[in-house]
Each structure stands twice: as C-alpha cells, then as structure tokens.
Coordinates of C-alpha atoms in Angstrom, one line a residue:
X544 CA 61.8 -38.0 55.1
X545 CA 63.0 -37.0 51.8
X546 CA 66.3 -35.5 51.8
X547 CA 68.7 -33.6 49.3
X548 CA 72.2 -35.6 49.1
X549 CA 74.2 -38.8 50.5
X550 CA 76.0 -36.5 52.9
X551 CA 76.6 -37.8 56.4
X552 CA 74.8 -36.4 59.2
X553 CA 76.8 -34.2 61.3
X554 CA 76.3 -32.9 65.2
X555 CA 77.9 -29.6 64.7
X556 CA 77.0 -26.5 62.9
X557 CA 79.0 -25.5 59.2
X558 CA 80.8 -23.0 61.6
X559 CA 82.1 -26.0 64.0
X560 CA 79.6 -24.8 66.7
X561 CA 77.2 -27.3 68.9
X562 CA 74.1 -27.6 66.8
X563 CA 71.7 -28.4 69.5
X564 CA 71.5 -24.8 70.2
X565 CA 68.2 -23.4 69.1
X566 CA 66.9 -19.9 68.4
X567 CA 63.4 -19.3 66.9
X568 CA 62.6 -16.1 64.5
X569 CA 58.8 -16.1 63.8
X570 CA 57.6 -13.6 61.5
X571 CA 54.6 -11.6 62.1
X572 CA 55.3 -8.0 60.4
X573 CA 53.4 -8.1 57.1
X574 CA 50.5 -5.8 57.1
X575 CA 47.6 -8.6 56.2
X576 CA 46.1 -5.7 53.7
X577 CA 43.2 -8.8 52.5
X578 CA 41.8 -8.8 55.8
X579 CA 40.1 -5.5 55.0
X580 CA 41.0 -4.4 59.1
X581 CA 42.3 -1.6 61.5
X582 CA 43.1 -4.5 63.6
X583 CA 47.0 -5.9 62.2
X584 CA 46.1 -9.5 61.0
X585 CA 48.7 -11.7 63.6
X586 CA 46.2 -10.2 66.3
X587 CA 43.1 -11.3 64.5
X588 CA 41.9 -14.3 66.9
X589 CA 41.4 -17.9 66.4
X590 CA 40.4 -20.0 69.2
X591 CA 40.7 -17.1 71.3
X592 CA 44.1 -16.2 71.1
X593 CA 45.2 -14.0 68.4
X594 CA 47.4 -15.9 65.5
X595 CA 50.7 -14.9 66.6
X596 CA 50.1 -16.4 70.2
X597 CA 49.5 -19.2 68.1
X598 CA 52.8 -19.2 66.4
X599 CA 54.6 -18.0 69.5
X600 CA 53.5 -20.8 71.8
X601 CA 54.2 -22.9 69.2
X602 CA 57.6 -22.0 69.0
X603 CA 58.3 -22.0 72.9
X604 CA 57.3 -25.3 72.9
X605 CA 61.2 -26.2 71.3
X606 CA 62.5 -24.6 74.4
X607 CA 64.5 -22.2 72.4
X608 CA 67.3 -20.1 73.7
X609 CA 66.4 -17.1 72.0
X610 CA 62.7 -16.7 70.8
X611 CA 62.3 -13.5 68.5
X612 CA 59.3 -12.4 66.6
X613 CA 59.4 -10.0 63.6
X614 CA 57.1 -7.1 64.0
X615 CA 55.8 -4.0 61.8
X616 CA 52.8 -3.3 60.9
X617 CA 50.8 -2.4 64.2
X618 CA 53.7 -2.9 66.3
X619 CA 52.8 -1.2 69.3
X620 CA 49.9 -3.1 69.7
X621 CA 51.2 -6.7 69.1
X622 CA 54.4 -6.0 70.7
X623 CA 52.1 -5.1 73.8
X624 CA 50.2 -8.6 73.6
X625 CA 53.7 -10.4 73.1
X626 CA 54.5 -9.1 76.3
X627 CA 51.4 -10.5 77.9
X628 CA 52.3 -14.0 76.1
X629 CA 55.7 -13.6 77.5
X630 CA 54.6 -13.3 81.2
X631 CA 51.9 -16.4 80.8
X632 CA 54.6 -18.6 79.1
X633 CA 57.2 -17.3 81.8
X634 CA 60.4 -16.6 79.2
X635 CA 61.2 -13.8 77.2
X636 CA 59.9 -13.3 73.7
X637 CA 62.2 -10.3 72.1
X638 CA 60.8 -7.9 69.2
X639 CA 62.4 -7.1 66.2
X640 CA 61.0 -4.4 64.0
X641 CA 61.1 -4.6 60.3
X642 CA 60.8 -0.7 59.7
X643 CA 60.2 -1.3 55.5
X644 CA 58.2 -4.5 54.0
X645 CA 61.4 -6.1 51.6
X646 CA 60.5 -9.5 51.7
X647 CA 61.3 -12.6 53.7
X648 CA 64.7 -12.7 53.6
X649 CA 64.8 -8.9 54.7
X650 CA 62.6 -10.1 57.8
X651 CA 64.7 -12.9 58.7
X652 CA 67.7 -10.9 58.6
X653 CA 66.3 -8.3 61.1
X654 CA 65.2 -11.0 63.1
X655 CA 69.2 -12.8 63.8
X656 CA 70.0 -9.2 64.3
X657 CA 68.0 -9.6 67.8
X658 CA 69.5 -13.4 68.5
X659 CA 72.4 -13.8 71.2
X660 CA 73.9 -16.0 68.7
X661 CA 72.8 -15.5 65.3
X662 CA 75.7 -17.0 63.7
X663 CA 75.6 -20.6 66.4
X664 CA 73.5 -23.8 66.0
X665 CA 70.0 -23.8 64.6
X666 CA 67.7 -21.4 63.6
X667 CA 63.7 -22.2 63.6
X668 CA 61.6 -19.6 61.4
X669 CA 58.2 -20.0 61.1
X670 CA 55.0 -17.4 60.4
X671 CA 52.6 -15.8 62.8
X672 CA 49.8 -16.5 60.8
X673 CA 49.7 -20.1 60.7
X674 CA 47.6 -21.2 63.9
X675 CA 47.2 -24.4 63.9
X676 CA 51.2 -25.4 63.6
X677 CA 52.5 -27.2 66.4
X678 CA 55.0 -27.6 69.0
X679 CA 55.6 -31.6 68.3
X680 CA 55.6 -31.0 64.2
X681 CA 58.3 -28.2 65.0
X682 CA 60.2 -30.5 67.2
X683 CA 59.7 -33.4 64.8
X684 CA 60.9 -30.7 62.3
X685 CA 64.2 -30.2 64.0
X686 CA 64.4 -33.6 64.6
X687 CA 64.9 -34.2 61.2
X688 CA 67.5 -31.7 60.4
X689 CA 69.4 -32.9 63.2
X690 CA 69.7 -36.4 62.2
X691 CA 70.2 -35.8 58.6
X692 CA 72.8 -32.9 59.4
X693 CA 71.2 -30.6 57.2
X694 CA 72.5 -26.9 56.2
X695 CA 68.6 -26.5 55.8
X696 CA 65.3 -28.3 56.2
X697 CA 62.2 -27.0 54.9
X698 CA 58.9 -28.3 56.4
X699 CA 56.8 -29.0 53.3
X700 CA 52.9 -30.3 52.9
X701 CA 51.4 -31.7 50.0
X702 CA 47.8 -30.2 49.2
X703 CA 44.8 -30.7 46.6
X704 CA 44.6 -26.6 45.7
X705 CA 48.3 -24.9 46.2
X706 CA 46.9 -21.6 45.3
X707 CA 49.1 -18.6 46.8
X708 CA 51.8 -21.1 48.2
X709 CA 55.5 -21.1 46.8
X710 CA 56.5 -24.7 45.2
X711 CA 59.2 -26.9 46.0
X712 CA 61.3 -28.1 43.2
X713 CA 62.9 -31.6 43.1
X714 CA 65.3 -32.9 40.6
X715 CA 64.8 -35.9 38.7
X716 CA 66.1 -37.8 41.8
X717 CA 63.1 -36.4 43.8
X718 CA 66.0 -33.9 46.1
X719 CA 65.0 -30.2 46.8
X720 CA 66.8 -27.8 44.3
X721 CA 64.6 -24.7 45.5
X722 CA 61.7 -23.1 45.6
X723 CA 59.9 -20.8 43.7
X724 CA 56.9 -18.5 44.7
X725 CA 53.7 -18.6 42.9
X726 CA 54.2 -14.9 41.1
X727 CA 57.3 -16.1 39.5
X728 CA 56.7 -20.2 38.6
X729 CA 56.6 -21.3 34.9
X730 CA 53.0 -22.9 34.4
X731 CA 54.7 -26.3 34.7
X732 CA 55.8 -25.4 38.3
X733 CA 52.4 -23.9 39.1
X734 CA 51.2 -27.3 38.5
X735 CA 53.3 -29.1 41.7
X736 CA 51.0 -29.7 44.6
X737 CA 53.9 -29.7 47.0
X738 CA 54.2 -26.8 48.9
X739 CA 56.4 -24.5 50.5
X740 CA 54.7 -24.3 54.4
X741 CA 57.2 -21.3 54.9
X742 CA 58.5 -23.2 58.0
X743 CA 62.5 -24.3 58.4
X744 CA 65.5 -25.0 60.2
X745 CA 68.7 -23.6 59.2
X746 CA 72.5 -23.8 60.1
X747 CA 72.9 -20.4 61.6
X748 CA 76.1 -19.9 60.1
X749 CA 74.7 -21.0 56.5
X750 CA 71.5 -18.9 56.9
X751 CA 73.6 -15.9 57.8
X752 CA 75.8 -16.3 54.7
X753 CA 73.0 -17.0 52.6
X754 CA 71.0 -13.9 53.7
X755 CA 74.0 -11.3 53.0
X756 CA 73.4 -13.1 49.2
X757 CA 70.0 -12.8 48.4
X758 CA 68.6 -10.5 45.5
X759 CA 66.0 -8.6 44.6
X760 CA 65.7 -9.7 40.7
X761 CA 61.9 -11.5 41.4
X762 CA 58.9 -10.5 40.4
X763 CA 57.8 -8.5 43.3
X764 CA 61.5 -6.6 43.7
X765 CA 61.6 -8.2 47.6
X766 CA 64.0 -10.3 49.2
X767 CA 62.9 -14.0 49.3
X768 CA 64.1 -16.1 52.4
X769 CA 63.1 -19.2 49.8
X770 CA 66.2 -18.5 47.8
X771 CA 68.4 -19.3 50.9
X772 CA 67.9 -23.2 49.8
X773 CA 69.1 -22.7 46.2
X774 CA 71.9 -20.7 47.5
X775 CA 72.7 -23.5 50.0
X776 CA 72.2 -26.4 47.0
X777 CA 74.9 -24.1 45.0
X778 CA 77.5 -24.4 47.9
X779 CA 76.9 -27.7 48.0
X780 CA 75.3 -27.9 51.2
X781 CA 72.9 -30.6 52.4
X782 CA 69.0 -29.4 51.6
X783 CA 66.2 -31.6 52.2
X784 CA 62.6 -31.4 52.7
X785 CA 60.3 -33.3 55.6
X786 CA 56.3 -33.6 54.0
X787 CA 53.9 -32.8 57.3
X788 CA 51.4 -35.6 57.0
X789 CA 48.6 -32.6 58.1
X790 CA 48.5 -30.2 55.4
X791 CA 46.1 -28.4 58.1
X792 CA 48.9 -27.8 60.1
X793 CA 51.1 -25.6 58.0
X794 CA 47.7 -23.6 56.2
X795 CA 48.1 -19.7 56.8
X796 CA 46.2 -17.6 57.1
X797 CA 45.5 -14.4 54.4
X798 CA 41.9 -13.4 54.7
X799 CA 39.0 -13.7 57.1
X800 CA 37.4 -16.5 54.7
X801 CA 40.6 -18.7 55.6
X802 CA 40.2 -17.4 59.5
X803 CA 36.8 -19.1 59.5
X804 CA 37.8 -21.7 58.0
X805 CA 41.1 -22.5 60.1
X806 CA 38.5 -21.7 63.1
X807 CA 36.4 -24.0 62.4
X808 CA 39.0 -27.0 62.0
X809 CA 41.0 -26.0 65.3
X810 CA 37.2 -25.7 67.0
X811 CA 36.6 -29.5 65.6
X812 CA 40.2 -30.7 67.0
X813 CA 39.2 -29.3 70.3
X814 CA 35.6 -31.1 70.8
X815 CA 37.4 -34.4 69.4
X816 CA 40.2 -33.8 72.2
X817 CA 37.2 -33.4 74.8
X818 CA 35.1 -36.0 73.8
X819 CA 37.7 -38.5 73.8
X820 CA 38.6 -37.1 77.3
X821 CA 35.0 -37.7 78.1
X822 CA 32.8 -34.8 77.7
X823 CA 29.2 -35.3 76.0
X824 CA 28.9 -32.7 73.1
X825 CA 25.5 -33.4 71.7
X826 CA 25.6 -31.2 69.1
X827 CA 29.3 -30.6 68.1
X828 CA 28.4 -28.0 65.0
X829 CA 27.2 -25.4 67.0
X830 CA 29.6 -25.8 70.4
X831 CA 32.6 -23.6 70.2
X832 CA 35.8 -23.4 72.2
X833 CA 38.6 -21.7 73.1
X834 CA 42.0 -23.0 73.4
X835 CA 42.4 -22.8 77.0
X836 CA 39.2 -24.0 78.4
X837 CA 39.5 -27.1 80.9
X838 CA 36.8 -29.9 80.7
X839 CA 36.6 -32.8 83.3
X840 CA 34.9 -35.9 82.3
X841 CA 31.3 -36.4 82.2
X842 CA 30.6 -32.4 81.5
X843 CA 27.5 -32.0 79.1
X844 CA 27.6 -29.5 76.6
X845 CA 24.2 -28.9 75.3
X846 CA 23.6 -27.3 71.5
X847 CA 24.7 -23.5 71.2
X848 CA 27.3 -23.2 74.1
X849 CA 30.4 -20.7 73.7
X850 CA 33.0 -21.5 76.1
X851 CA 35.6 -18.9 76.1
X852 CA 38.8 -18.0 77.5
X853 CA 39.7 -19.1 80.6
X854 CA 36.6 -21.1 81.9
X855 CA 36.6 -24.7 83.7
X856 CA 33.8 -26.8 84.0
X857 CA 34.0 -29.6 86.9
X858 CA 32.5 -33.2 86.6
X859 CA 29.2 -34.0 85.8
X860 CA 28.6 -30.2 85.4
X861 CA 25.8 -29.2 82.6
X862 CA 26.2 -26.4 80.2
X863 CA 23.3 -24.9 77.8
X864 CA 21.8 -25.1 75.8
X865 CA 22.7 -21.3 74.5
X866 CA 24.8 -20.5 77.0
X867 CA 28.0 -18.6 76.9
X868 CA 31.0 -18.5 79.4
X869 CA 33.9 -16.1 79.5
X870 CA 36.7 -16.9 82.4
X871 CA 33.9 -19.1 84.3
X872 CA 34.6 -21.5 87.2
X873 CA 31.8 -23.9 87.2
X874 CA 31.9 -26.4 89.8
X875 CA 31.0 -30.4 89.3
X876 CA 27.7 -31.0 89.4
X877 CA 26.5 -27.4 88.5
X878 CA 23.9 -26.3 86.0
X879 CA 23.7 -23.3 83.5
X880 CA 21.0 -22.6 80.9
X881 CA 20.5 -20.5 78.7
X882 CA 22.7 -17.7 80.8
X883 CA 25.8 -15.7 79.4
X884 CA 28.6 -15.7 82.0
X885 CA 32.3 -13.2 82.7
X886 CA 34.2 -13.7 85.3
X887 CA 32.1 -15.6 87.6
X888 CA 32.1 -18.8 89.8
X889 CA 29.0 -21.2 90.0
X890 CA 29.6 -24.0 92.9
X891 CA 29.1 -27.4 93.3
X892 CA 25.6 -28.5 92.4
X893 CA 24.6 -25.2 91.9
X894 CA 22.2 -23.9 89.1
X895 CA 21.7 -21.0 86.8
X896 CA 19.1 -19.6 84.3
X897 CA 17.4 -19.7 82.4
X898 CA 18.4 -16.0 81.2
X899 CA 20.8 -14.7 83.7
X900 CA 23.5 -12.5 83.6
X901 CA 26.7 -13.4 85.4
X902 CA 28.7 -10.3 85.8
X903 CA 32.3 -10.4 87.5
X904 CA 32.8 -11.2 90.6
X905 CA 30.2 -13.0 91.0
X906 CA 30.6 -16.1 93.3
X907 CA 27.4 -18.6 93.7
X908 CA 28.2 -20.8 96.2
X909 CA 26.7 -25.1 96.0
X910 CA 23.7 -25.7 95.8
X911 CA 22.4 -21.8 95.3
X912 CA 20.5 -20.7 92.7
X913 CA 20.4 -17.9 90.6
X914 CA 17.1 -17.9 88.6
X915 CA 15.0 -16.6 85.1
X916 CA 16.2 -12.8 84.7
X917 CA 18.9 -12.4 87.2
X918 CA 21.9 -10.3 87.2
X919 CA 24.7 -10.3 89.1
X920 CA 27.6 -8.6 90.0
X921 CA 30.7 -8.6 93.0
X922 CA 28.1 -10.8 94.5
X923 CA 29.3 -13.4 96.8
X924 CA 26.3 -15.7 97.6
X925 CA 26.5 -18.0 100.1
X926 CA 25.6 -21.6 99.7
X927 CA 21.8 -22.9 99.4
X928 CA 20.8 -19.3 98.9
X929 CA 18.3 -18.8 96.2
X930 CA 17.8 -15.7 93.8
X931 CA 14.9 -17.0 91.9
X932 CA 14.1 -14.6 89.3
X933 CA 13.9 -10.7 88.2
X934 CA 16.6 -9.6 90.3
X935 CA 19.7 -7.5 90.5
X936 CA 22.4 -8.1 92.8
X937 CA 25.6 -5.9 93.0
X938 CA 28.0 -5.2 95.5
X939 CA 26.7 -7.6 98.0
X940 CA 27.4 -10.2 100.2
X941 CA 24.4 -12.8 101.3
X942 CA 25.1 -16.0 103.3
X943 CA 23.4 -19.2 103.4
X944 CA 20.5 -20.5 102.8
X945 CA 18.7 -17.3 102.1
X946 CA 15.9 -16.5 100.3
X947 CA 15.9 -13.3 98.4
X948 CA 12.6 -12.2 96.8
X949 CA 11.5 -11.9 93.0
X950 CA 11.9 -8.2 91.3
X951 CA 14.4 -7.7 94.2
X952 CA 17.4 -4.7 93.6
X953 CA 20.1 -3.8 95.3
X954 CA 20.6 -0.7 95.2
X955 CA 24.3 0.2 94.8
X956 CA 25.3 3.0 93.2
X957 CA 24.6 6.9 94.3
X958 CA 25.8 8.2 91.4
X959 CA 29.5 8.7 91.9
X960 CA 30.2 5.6 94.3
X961 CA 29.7 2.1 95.0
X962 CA 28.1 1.2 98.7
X963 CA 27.7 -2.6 99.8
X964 CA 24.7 -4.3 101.2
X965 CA 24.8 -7.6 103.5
X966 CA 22.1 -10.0 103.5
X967 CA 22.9 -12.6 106.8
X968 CA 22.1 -16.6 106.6
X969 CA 18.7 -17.9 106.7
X970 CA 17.0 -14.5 106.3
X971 CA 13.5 -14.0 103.7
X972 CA 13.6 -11.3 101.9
X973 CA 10.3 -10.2 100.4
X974 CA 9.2 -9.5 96.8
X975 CA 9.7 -6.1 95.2
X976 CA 12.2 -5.0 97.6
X977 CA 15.0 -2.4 97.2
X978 CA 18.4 -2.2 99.5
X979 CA 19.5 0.8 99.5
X980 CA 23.3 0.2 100.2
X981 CA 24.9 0.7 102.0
X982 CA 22.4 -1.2 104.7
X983 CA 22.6 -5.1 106.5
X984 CA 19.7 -6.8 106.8
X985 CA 20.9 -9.8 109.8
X986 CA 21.1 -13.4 110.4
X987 CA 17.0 -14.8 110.1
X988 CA 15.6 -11.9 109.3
X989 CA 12.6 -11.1 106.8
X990 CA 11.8 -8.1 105.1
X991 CA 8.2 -7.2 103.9
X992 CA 7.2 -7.6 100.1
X993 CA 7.6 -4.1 98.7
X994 CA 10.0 -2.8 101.3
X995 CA 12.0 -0.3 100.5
X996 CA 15.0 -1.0 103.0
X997 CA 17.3 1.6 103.7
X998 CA 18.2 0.8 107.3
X999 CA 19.7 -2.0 108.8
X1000 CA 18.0 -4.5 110.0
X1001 CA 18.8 -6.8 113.5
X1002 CA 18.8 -10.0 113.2
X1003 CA 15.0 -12.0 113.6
X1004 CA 13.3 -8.7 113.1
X1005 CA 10.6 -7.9 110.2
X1006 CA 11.3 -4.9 108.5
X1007 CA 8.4 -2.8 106.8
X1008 CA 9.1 0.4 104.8
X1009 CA 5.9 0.8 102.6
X1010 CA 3.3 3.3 102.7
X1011 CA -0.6 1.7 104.0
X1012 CA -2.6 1.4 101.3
X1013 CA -6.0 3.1 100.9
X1014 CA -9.0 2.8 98.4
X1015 CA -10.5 5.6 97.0
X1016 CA -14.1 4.0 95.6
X1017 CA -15.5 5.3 93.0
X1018 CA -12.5 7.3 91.5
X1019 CA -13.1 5.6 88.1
X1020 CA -16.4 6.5 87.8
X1021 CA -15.6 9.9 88.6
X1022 CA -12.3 10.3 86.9
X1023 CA -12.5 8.1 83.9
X1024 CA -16.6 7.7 82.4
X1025 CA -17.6 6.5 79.7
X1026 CA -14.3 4.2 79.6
X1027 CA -14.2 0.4 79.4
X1028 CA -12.8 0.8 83.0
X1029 CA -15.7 2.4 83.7
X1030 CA -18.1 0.1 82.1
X1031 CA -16.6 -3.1 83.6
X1032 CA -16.6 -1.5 87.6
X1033 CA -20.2 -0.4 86.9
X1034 CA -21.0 -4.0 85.6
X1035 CA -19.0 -5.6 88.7
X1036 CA -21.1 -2.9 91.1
X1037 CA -24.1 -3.8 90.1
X1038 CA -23.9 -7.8 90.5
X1039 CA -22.8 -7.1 93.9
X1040 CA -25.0 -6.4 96.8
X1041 CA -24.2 -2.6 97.7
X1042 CA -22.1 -2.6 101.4
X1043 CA -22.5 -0.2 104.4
X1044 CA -19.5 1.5 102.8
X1045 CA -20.2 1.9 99.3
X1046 CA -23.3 3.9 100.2
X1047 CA -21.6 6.6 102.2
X1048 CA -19.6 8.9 100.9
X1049 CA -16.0 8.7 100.1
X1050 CA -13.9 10.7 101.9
X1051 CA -9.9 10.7 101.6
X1052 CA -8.0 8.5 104.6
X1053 CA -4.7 9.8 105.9
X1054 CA -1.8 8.3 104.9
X1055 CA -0.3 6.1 107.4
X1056 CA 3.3 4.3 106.9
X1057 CA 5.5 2.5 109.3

C-alpha cells in the first residue's frame, strides 16, 4: 500500500456519515470510435459476455447499495442488455445517460445524480471496458481506503509500455499529488510507468465537492475525473494509491487489437482454472471458452473445441476434436466429435458425430447415438436409440432402443406449419425413408427401406409404401447407343449366356405398389 499522508484512518465519511455504505458508478458511455463498429464498444464481447457485463458483474460483486452505469453512445441497446444482466444477477443496475461526451468528471457527475445517496459513504467508479477487473481486486480496493481512511484511493498498476494511460505523480516522498493524462504530461511525466487504471474509491461527500470544481483548461477542453485527487491533495485531504500486482487486471480496452489480446489472456485464465480443477486440455492454444461454461473433472477437451455460453460438460465426458457447443448439456461419460451443438442435451454415455448438427431442443437420451451427417431438431430421443448417419430429425419424439435408418427424414414442415412424428421403442426403421408428419409409427415396428410413410403405423406391423420395381431390358441399347453405357451392357451381354427372357421381347409390366 502506498499512501498520501500520516493522517489517521477514520470509519466515517468527511460529511460524518457511516463509510461502509457503498455505491458503484461504472462508466460505459464513450463512443469507442477506434473500434471501427456499428456495434457500441462496452457491447463488444469477450469471453462471451459483452465488456460492460464484465465491469458490471464485477462491481456487484462489492454488494453495493446503489449500482449505476453511465450510458450514451448506443444506449438503447446496452441499456437493454443491462437489463438482462440485472435479472441474471437478481439486483437492480440503474442507467444514467450522459447526453454530451465532456469528459470523466462530467460522467461521474451524471452518474451520483442516479445514487440514493450520492453525497453518503463510498463511491466505487470503475470503466466498462476493462474486462478482466475483478470483484476481489475491487473489494481489496475498498479495503484499502477503508483502513487508511482515505478521501480518495486510486487503484494504480505499474506496466512496461504506459501508452494511452494517464500517469500518477508522486512527490519526492513517493505520496500521490495527481494525475496527469497522456495528452497533457511534460515528456518527463510521459516517462513514469505507473499508471492511472481509472479505477477509485472516493468519500462521497469529497467526490461531490470536488466534481462541482473541476475545469475544463486541459488539452482536450473535457472535464477530467483525475483532477478530483489534486483537488483533494489541495484541501488537504488523505490521497493514496494501492499498485494491483496484475497489470492484466486493470488493461482496457480501446480497439479490437487489445479485444484479442485481452481475449486471449481471460481464455488462458479459464483453461488454467479448469485444468487445475481437473479437466484434460490437450491442446490449450486452440480450446476457447466462455466465462460461464461448467466443467467437472476428468472432461477431455480435444484440439479445436469452442465451448460457449451456457454449456456443461459432466465427468469423464469427451469433447472434439473441432467441435463447438453453444448452451449444451452434455452428460458424464458422453462423446462429441467433430459436431457443432445449440441448445441441445446429449446423455450419459451417449455419442455424437462425427459431423452432426445439434439444433435446439434436441434431447439424446444415454447411451443413443446420433451419427456422421445427422441433424437434429425438437428431437427428444429416447435412450439406446441410434441415428447412425445422413439423417434429419425434427419435430419428433422416438423412444428407446430404436433403430432409425440411414438417409432417413422426417418430414415436418407443410409449408406454413410444423406437424410431429412419433417413432415408439424398439421399432427398425428402414433406410431412405420419409415420415411425413404428422404420422406414428408404434412400439416394435419396422418400416421398409425406401418407404415413404405417411400413415400410422400399429405396433409389430411392417409398413411398405414403395412402388414394385420393374426392368425394362434393353432400354440402353435402344435409348442411349453408341454410349459407354451402351458399350459396357453389350460387353456384359455377350459374356453371358442369353436367358429365356432376354430373347423375347420386352414388353412394359404394370406397375404394382402396395
């Protein structure tokens, strides 16, 4: 901790107030013009939540009272995703709008304006664009200014390049007299490598003051929130700084080069986490994923697997190679390859791919199979039933320990609604068919291989719905001469001893279908 004066800590607020209450402003209005994007840069995504979940998840983590984020630039559409990351974290995040970009300090202030106690206890700001910032550094962070009884506390990191960061100035007794942003530092303060992580904790009262102070005479004509700790110094208030031992934690984020590269560390923290948990990764640089997936121990995740928001993988389970999984339960013991995956459920000892599609609502039960070239969709599959390969399956149910035959597809969809097919248990379903829904096919029954099924069918009965097939000899001869077809029949004809049949005539057979 290094820390501005000799003062005495103090429990209460400059204003006499409690100072354990605690309201967090995060600020997430700027417009994020170097992204080069429609989309407003605090809703670009990292680990599959956009950065200001990051920051706001972050921030609930301090149990706050109040918990307000800063909002302009696009702020219909973040506001509408805050409300989303309101009802997940089960509290209310408020909205303040910013209506014109003039600076930090101008964002704060908008932001106390939506606190139930603006001027009481402790204020938390911190950015929506620095992901990988923490509930336990930001509790560590109050912490600090707690115990030191600060008027402000800056979270600060030291780092090799501070390119774009503002620096924090120190007297020759190494306390905080200020900071001063990049645009307007001297080339001696250019030089400091500590930085300003744009984080703090501030005596409401103090910050409020401060705030009503601030001017515009900087180089970019805005209102700097950073001047708040010189102001503070001046009244003689306690300022200190506390160095995060992660400069990772506090880096922003201000193009999509520093996106990637912030991805890419929080996507390495997350395989660590899981490996030391006790998943197999054998091939951590190209395994991505998200924040929220849930691992149990002895999962294998082979090279090129994407698991993405809101999947689960059960013990022993296998994933991949190239495989990717959005909002997938897979069960322990299950098995997908090379298969891409939304909204689906794959049970226990259950297997999939190579090269299926998983659509959702599909629900495999254990020990089923859904094979090469398989897509599914509102499919609940009972268990032990196999779908081998080159099949579609939508808007059915089939029970267990059912067979259903390759280049197989239900046929759901009439052109303006969806119709249901059942398949029972223990039925055998041949090759080539098509169930045209909506249509049952019972308990132990089999269907013919190129049926076309559009009845239903009782349980233990065959069901044929195919045409009989006929042979017309001769038609390539007489259709096609001269052809290599032609050439290799003759060929084949001759080596073979003429029958009863190929000397008559050929005459057409009547078509006959059952």
């Amino acid at each position: 901790m290094l820390q501005g004066d000799t003062a005495q800590p103090s429990s209460r607020g400059a204003d006499g107030a409690p100072a354990d209450r605690i309201s967090t402003v995060v600020l997430a209005a700027g417009e994020g013009t170097r992204m080069r994007s429609a989309t407003p840069k605090v809703l670009h995504r990292l680990g599959g939540r956009p950065l200001v979940e990051h920051a706001v998840r972050a921030a609930a983590g301090v149990d706050p009272e109040d918990l307000v984020v800063v909002v302009g630039h696009g702020r219909e559409a973040v506001g509408e995703h805050l409300d989303g990351v309101a009802a997940a974290l089960g509290r209310e995040v408020r909205t303040a709008v910013q209506e014109e970009q003039l600076g930090t300090g101008h964002a704060v202030a908008c932001g106390l304006s939506r606190l139930s106690a603006a001027r009481t206890g402790t204020v938390l700001v911190s950015y929506g664009d620095v992901p990988l910032l923490d509930a336990a550094t930001l509790r560590g962070l109050l912490a600090e200014h707690r115990d030191a009884g600060n008027a402000v506390t800056v979270l600060s990191a030291e780092v090799d390049d501070p390119t774009g960061y503002g620096r924090l100035l120190r007297d020759a007794h190494g306390q905080v007299t200020g900071i001063v942003e990049q645009k307007d530092a001297t080339a001696e303060q250019a030089a400091i490598t500590e930085v300003n992580s744009g984080v703090y904790a501030f005596d409401a009262a103090v910050l409020d003051d401060a705030l009503r102070r601030l001017s515009t005479d900087n180089a970019q004509g805005e209102l700097y929130l950073t001047d708040v700790l010189a102001i503070a110094r001046e009244d003689g208030r306690r300022v200190s700084a506390l160095v995060c031992p992660d400069p990772w934690l506090v880096e922003g984020v201000n193009d999509r080069v520093q996106l990637s590269r912030l991805g890419a560390e929080l996507n390495r923290r997350l395989l660590l986490r899981w490996m030391r948990a006790g998943v197999t990764v054998t091939d951590p640089g190209s395994v991505w994923l998200d924040c929220d997936v849930e691992l149990d121990r002895d999962v294998v995740l082979e090279p090129g697997v994407q698991l993405r928001a809101g999947t689960t993988v059960g013990e022993g389970a296998a994933i991949g190679p190239d495989t990717t999984l959005t909002g997938c339960a897979i069960r322990p013991g299950a098995t997908v390859v090379r298969s891409h995956g939304e909204g689906a459920e794959v049970g226990p000892g259950a297997s999939v791919g190579p090269f299926a599609f998983l659509r959702p609502g599909t629900s495999l039960g254990a020990d089923g199979k859904i094979g090469t070239f398989v897509e599914t969709k509102n499919a609940a599959i009972g268990a032990g039933t196999k779908i081998p390969h080159l099949s579609y399956v939508g808007d059915a149910t089939i029970g267990e320990r059912s067979n259903i035959g390759a280049a197989t597809v239900f046929v759901n969809y009439d052109g303006v609604a969806k119709h249901h097919t059942t398949i029972g248990s223990h039925a055998r379903t041949g090759a080539d068919n098509m169930f045209v829904a909506p249509v049952e096919v019972g308990d132990g029954a089999y269907t013919a291989a190129g049926s076309v099924i559009v009845q239903d069918v009782p349980p233990g009965a065959m069901a044929v719905a195919r045409g009989r097939q006929r042979n017309i000899e001769g038609w390539v001869a007489r259709r096609r001469p001269g052809t290599a077809a032609d050439q290799a029949a003759g060929a084949a004809l001759a080596d073979a001893e003429p029958t009863a049949d190929q000397r008559r005539p050929t005459t057409d057979v009547p078509r006959e279908g059952r």
